[in-house]
Amino acid sequence: MPVVEAIGWFGSAFLVFSIMQTRVMRFRVLNTTACVILIGYNAAIGVWPMVAMNVALTAINLWIIARLLRERHDSRAYDAVPMTADEPFLAHLLDRHAADVAAFNPGLTPEAVRGAEHAFVVSTGDQVVGVVLSRAGEEPGEQQVVLDYVLPAYRDFTPGEFVFRPGGPFAELGTRRVVASPGMQASERYLRAVGFVQQGDRSVLDLTPA
């Protein structure tokens, strides 16, 4: 098989693979890569309408990637909505994603979920992005995270930061410290990104005003 033809087949296969992605950012990055490969292939064989189409798709993808990166820490693009822990919508959401929740939180029990006292749903536009559940901690002014779950499409982002940030929903409850759930200990990079620090055997976020 000629090299140029092999590149064309590879680019087409990579395009199909990109469309199969569920994560928003991963899809855009892989789709852009596939389009660039196909630009080179179609230019080499002189199929200029396909070159133009893939150039346009690349430009669209790059624009969307830039917007996603610009908004990923923007509180104007994400909302953390408090709701009661027994809200039917919340129960439906967790039940719908029960297998995925269990896969990332193997130690989480139904009793722990039912024992949550506070719930926050993170959304962007009309899309639900994640859920944070918590209960009172061991000390006054402390909240213990029960669950911090991000839906698969937004797992390349850190939507929990909109719940944990100073001035966010936890701070509005009068919380001075937030303690990560034991199941989050493996997510060290994520915890650092949203401000948690290791204190003994616990990851703690200090919300006390400086």
CSV table of C-alpha atoms in Angstrom, one decimal:
chain,number,residue,atom,x,y,z
A,1,MET,CA,0.0,0.0,0.0
A,2,PRO,CA,1.5,3.4,-1.0
A,3,VAL,CA,2.4,5.6,2.0
A,4,VAL,CA,0.0,8.4,1.0
A,5,GLU,CA,-2.9,5.9,0.8
A,6,ALA,CA,-1.9,4.5,4.2
A,7,ILE,CA,-2.0,8.0,5.7
A,8,GLY,CA,-5.5,8.5,4.3
A,9,TRP,CA,-6.8,5.3,5.8
A,10,PHE,CA,-5.1,6.1,9.1
A,11,GLY,CA,-6.6,9.6,9.1
A,12,SER,CA,-10.1,8.3,8.4
A,13,ALA,CA,-9.8,5.7,11.1
A,14,PHE,CA,-8.5,8.3,13.6
A,15,LEU,CA,-11.5,10.5,12.7
A,16,VAL,CA,-13.9,7.7,13.5
A,17,PHE,CA,-12.1,7.0,16.7
A,18,SER,CA,-12.4,10.7,17.7
A,19,ILE,CA,-16.1,10.7,17.2
A,20,MET,CA,-16.4,7.8,19.6
A,21,GLN,CA,-15.0,9.9,22.5
A,22,THR,CA,-17.5,11.0,25.2
A,23,ARG,CA,-15.2,13.6,26.8
A,24,VAL,CA,-15.7,17.1,25.4
A,25,MET,CA,-12.1,18.2,25.4
A,26,ARG,CA,-10.7,14.8,24.3
A,27,PHE,CA,-13.1,14.7,21.4
A,28,ARG,CA,-12.1,18.1,20.1
A,29,VAL,CA,-8.3,17.5,20.4
A,30,LEU,CA,-8.5,14.1,18.7
A,31,ASN,CA,-10.9,15.4,16.0
A,32,THR,CA,-8.5,18.3,15.3
A,33,THR,CA,-5.6,15.9,14.9
A,34,ALA,CA,-7.6,13.7,12.5
A,35,CYS,CA,-8.6,16.7,10.4
A,36,VAL,CA,-5.0,17.9,10.2
A,37,ILE,CA,-3.9,14.4,8.9
A,38,LEU,CA,-6.7,14.4,6.4
A,39,ILE,CA,-5.8,17.9,5.2
A,40,GLY,CA,-2.3,16.6,4.4
A,41,TYR,CA,-3.7,13.5,2.7
A,42,ASN,CA,-6.3,15.3,0.6
A,43,ALA,CA,-3.8,18.0,-0.4
A,44,ALA,CA,-1.4,15.3,-1.6
A,45,ILE,CA,-4.0,13.7,-3.9
A,46,GLY,CA,-5.5,17.0,-4.9
A,47,VAL,CA,-9.0,16.7,-3.4
A,48,TRP,CA,-9.4,20.3,-2.6
A,49,PRO,CA,-13.0,20.4,-1.5
A,50,MET,CA,-12.1,17.9,1.3
A,51,VAL,CA,-9.0,20.0,2.1
A,52,ALA,CA,-11.3,23.0,2.5
A,53,MET,CA,-13.8,21.1,4.7
A,54,ASN,CA,-11.1,19.8,7.0
A,55,VAL,CA,-9.5,23.2,7.3
A,56,ALA,CA,-12.9,24.6,8.3
A,57,LEU,CA,-13.4,21.8,10.9
A,58,THR,CA,-9.9,22.4,12.3
A,59,ALA,CA,-10.6,26.1,12.7
A,60,ILE,CA,-13.9,25.3,14.5
A,61,ASN,CA,-12.3,22.8,16.8
A,62,LEU,CA,-9.5,25.2,17.7
A,63,TRP,CA,-12.0,27.9,18.4
A,64,ILE,CA,-14.0,25.6,20.7
A,65,ILE,CA,-10.9,24.3,22.4
A,66,ALA,CA,-9.7,27.9,23.1
A,67,ARG,CA,-13.2,28.7,24.6
A,68,LEU,CA,-13.2,25.6,26.8
A,69,LEU,CA,-9.8,26.4,28.1
A,70,ARG,CA,-10.7,30.1,28.7
A,71,GLU,CA,-13.9,29.1,30.6
A,72,ARG,CA,-12.7,26.1,32.6
A,73,HIS,CA,-12.0,28.3,35.7
A,74,ASP,CA,-14.6,31.0,34.9
A,75,SER,CA,-17.5,31.2,37.5
A,76,ARG,CA,-19.6,33.0,34.8
A,77,ALA,CA,-19.6,29.7,32.8
A,78,TYR,CA,-20.2,27.3,35.6
A,79,ASP,CA,-22.8,27.3,38.4
A,80,ALA,CA,-22.7,25.4,41.7
A,81,VAL,CA,-26.4,25.0,42.7
A,82,PRO,CA,-27.1,24.0,46.3
A,83,MET,CA,-30.0,21.5,46.8
A,84,THR,CA,-31.3,19.3,49.5
A,85,ALA,CA,-29.6,15.9,49.7
A,86,ASP,CA,-33.0,14.1,49.3
A,87,GLU,CA,-33.9,16.0,46.1
A,88,PRO,CA,-35.5,13.5,43.7
A,89,PHE,CA,-33.5,14.9,40.7
A,90,LEU,CA,-30.3,14.2,42.6
A,91,ALA,CA,-31.4,10.7,43.4
A,92,HIS,CA,-32.2,10.2,39.7
A,93,LEU,CA,-28.8,11.5,38.6
A,94,LEU,CA,-26.9,9.3,41.0
A,95,ASP,CA,-28.9,6.3,40.1
A,96,ARG,CA,-28.5,6.9,36.3
A,97,HIS,CA,-24.7,7.0,36.8
A,98,ALA,CA,-24.5,4.4,39.6
A,99,ALA,CA,-22.1,2.1,37.8
A,100,ASP,CA,-19.7,4.9,37.0
A,101,VAL,CA,-19.9,6.4,40.5
A,102,ALA,CA,-19.1,3.0,42.0
A,103,ALA,CA,-16.2,2.5,39.6
A,104,PHE,CA,-14.5,5.7,40.8
A,105,ASN,CA,-15.7,5.4,44.4
A,106,PRO,CA,-15.5,1.7,45.3
A,107,GLY,CA,-15.7,2.3,49.0
A,108,LEU,CA,-18.8,4.5,48.8
A,109,THR,CA,-21.8,2.9,50.5
A,110,PRO,CA,-25.5,3.7,50.0
A,111,GLU,CA,-25.6,4.5,53.7
A,112,ALA,CA,-22.9,7.1,53.2
A,113,VAL,CA,-24.9,8.7,50.4
A,114,ARG,CA,-28.1,8.7,52.4
A,115,GLY,CA,-26.1,10.3,55.3
A,116,ALA,CA,-25.1,13.3,53.2
A,117,GLU,CA,-26.5,16.6,54.6
A,118,HIS,CA,-25.6,19.0,51.7
A,119,ALA,CA,-25.6,18.6,48.0
A,120,PHE,CA,-24.3,20.8,45.2
A,121,VAL,CA,-24.8,20.2,41.5
A,122,VAL,CA,-22.4,21.9,39.1
A,123,SER,CA,-23.7,22.9,35.7
A,124,THR,CA,-22.7,24.8,32.6
A,125,GLY,CA,-25.5,26.2,30.6
A,126,ASP,CA,-28.2,23.5,30.6
A,127,GLN,CA,-25.7,20.6,31.2
A,128,VAL,CA,-25.0,18.9,34.5
A,129,VAL,CA,-21.3,18.6,35.0
A,130,GLY,CA,-20.8,17.1,38.5
A,131,VAL,CA,-22.2,16.5,42.0
A,132,VAL,CA,-20.6,17.1,45.4
A,133,LEU,CA,-22.2,15.6,48.6
A,134,SER,CA,-21.0,16.4,52.1
A,135,ARG,CA,-21.9,16.0,55.8
A,136,ALA,CA,-20.7,17.6,59.0
A,137,GLY,CA,-17.1,16.7,59.9
A,138,GLU,CA,-15.5,15.8,63.2
A,139,GLU,CA,-14.9,19.4,64.3
A,140,PRO,CA,-17.0,22.5,64.3
A,141,GLY,CA,-17.0,24.4,61.0
A,142,GLU,CA,-15.8,21.3,59.2
A,143,GLN,CA,-17.5,19.5,56.2
A,144,GLN,CA,-16.6,16.0,55.1
A,145,VAL,CA,-16.9,15.3,51.4
A,146,VAL,CA,-19.0,12.2,50.8
A,147,LEU,CA,-18.9,12.2,47.0
A,148,ASP,CA,-17.2,14.4,44.4
A,149,TYR,CA,-18.4,13.0,41.0
A,150,VAL,CA,-17.8,14.4,37.6
A,151,LEU,CA,-19.8,13.2,34.6
A,152,PRO,CA,-17.7,11.5,31.9
A,153,ALA,CA,-18.0,14.3,29.3
A,154,TYR,CA,-16.3,16.8,31.7
A,155,ARG,CA,-13.7,14.6,33.3
A,156,ASP,CA,-10.9,16.6,31.6
A,157,PHE,CA,-11.9,19.6,33.8
A,158,THR,CA,-12.1,20.4,37.5
A,159,PRO,CA,-15.7,21.5,38.1
A,160,GLY,CA,-15.5,20.7,41.8
A,161,GLU,CA,-13.5,23.9,42.2
A,162,PHE,CA,-16.7,25.9,41.8
A,163,VAL,CA,-18.0,24.3,45.0
A,164,PHE,CA,-14.7,24.4,46.9
A,165,ARG,CA,-13.4,27.9,46.0
A,166,PRO,CA,-13.4,30.8,48.6
A,167,GLY,CA,-16.8,32.5,48.5
A,168,GLY,CA,-18.4,29.3,47.0
A,169,PRO,CA,-21.3,27.2,48.5
A,170,PHE,CA,-19.2,25.7,51.3
A,171,ALA,CA,-18.0,29.1,52.4
A,172,GLU,CA,-21.6,30.4,52.3
A,173,LEU,CA,-22.5,27.6,54.8
A,174,GLY,CA,-19.9,29.0,57.2
A,175,THR,CA,-17.5,26.1,56.6
A,176,ARG,CA,-13.9,26.7,57.7
A,177,ARG,CA,-12.4,23.4,56.5
A,178,VAL,CA,-13.4,20.8,54.0
A,179,VAL,CA,-12.0,17.3,54.3
A,180,ALA,CA,-11.7,15.1,51.3
A,181,SER,CA,-13.4,11.7,51.4
A,182,PRO,CA,-11.0,8.7,51.8
A,183,GLY,CA,-11.9,7.6,48.3
A,184,MET,CA,-10.5,10.8,46.9
A,185,GLN,CA,-7.0,10.1,48.2
A,186,ALA,CA,-6.0,8.6,44.8
A,187,SER,CA,-7.0,11.9,43.1
A,188,GLU,CA,-4.0,13.7,44.5
A,189,ARG,CA,-3.5,15.9,41.4
A,190,TYR,CA,-7.1,17.0,41.4
A,191,LEU,CA,-7.1,17.7,45.1
A,192,ARG,CA,-4.1,19.9,44.7
A,193,ALA,CA,-5.6,21.7,41.8
A,194,VAL,CA,-8.7,22.7,43.8
A,195,GLY,CA,-6.6,23.7,46.9
A,196,PHE,CA,-6.5,20.7,49.2
A,197,VAL,CA,-3.3,20.1,51.2
A,198,GLN,CA,-2.2,17.0,53.1
A,199,GLN,CA,-2.5,17.3,56.9
A,200,GLY,CA,-1.5,14.0,58.4
A,201,ASP,CA,-3.7,11.3,56.9
A,202,ARG,CA,-6.3,13.8,55.7
A,203,SER,CA,-6.5,16.1,52.6
A,204,VAL,CA,-7.9,19.4,53.9
A,205,LEU,CA,-9.1,22.6,52.2
A,206,ASP,CA,-8.8,25.7,54.5
A,207,LEU,CA,-11.6,28.2,53.8
A,208,THR,CA,-10.6,30.5,56.6
A,209,PRO,CA,-10.3,34.1,55.3
A,210,ALA,CA,-6.6,35.1,55.1
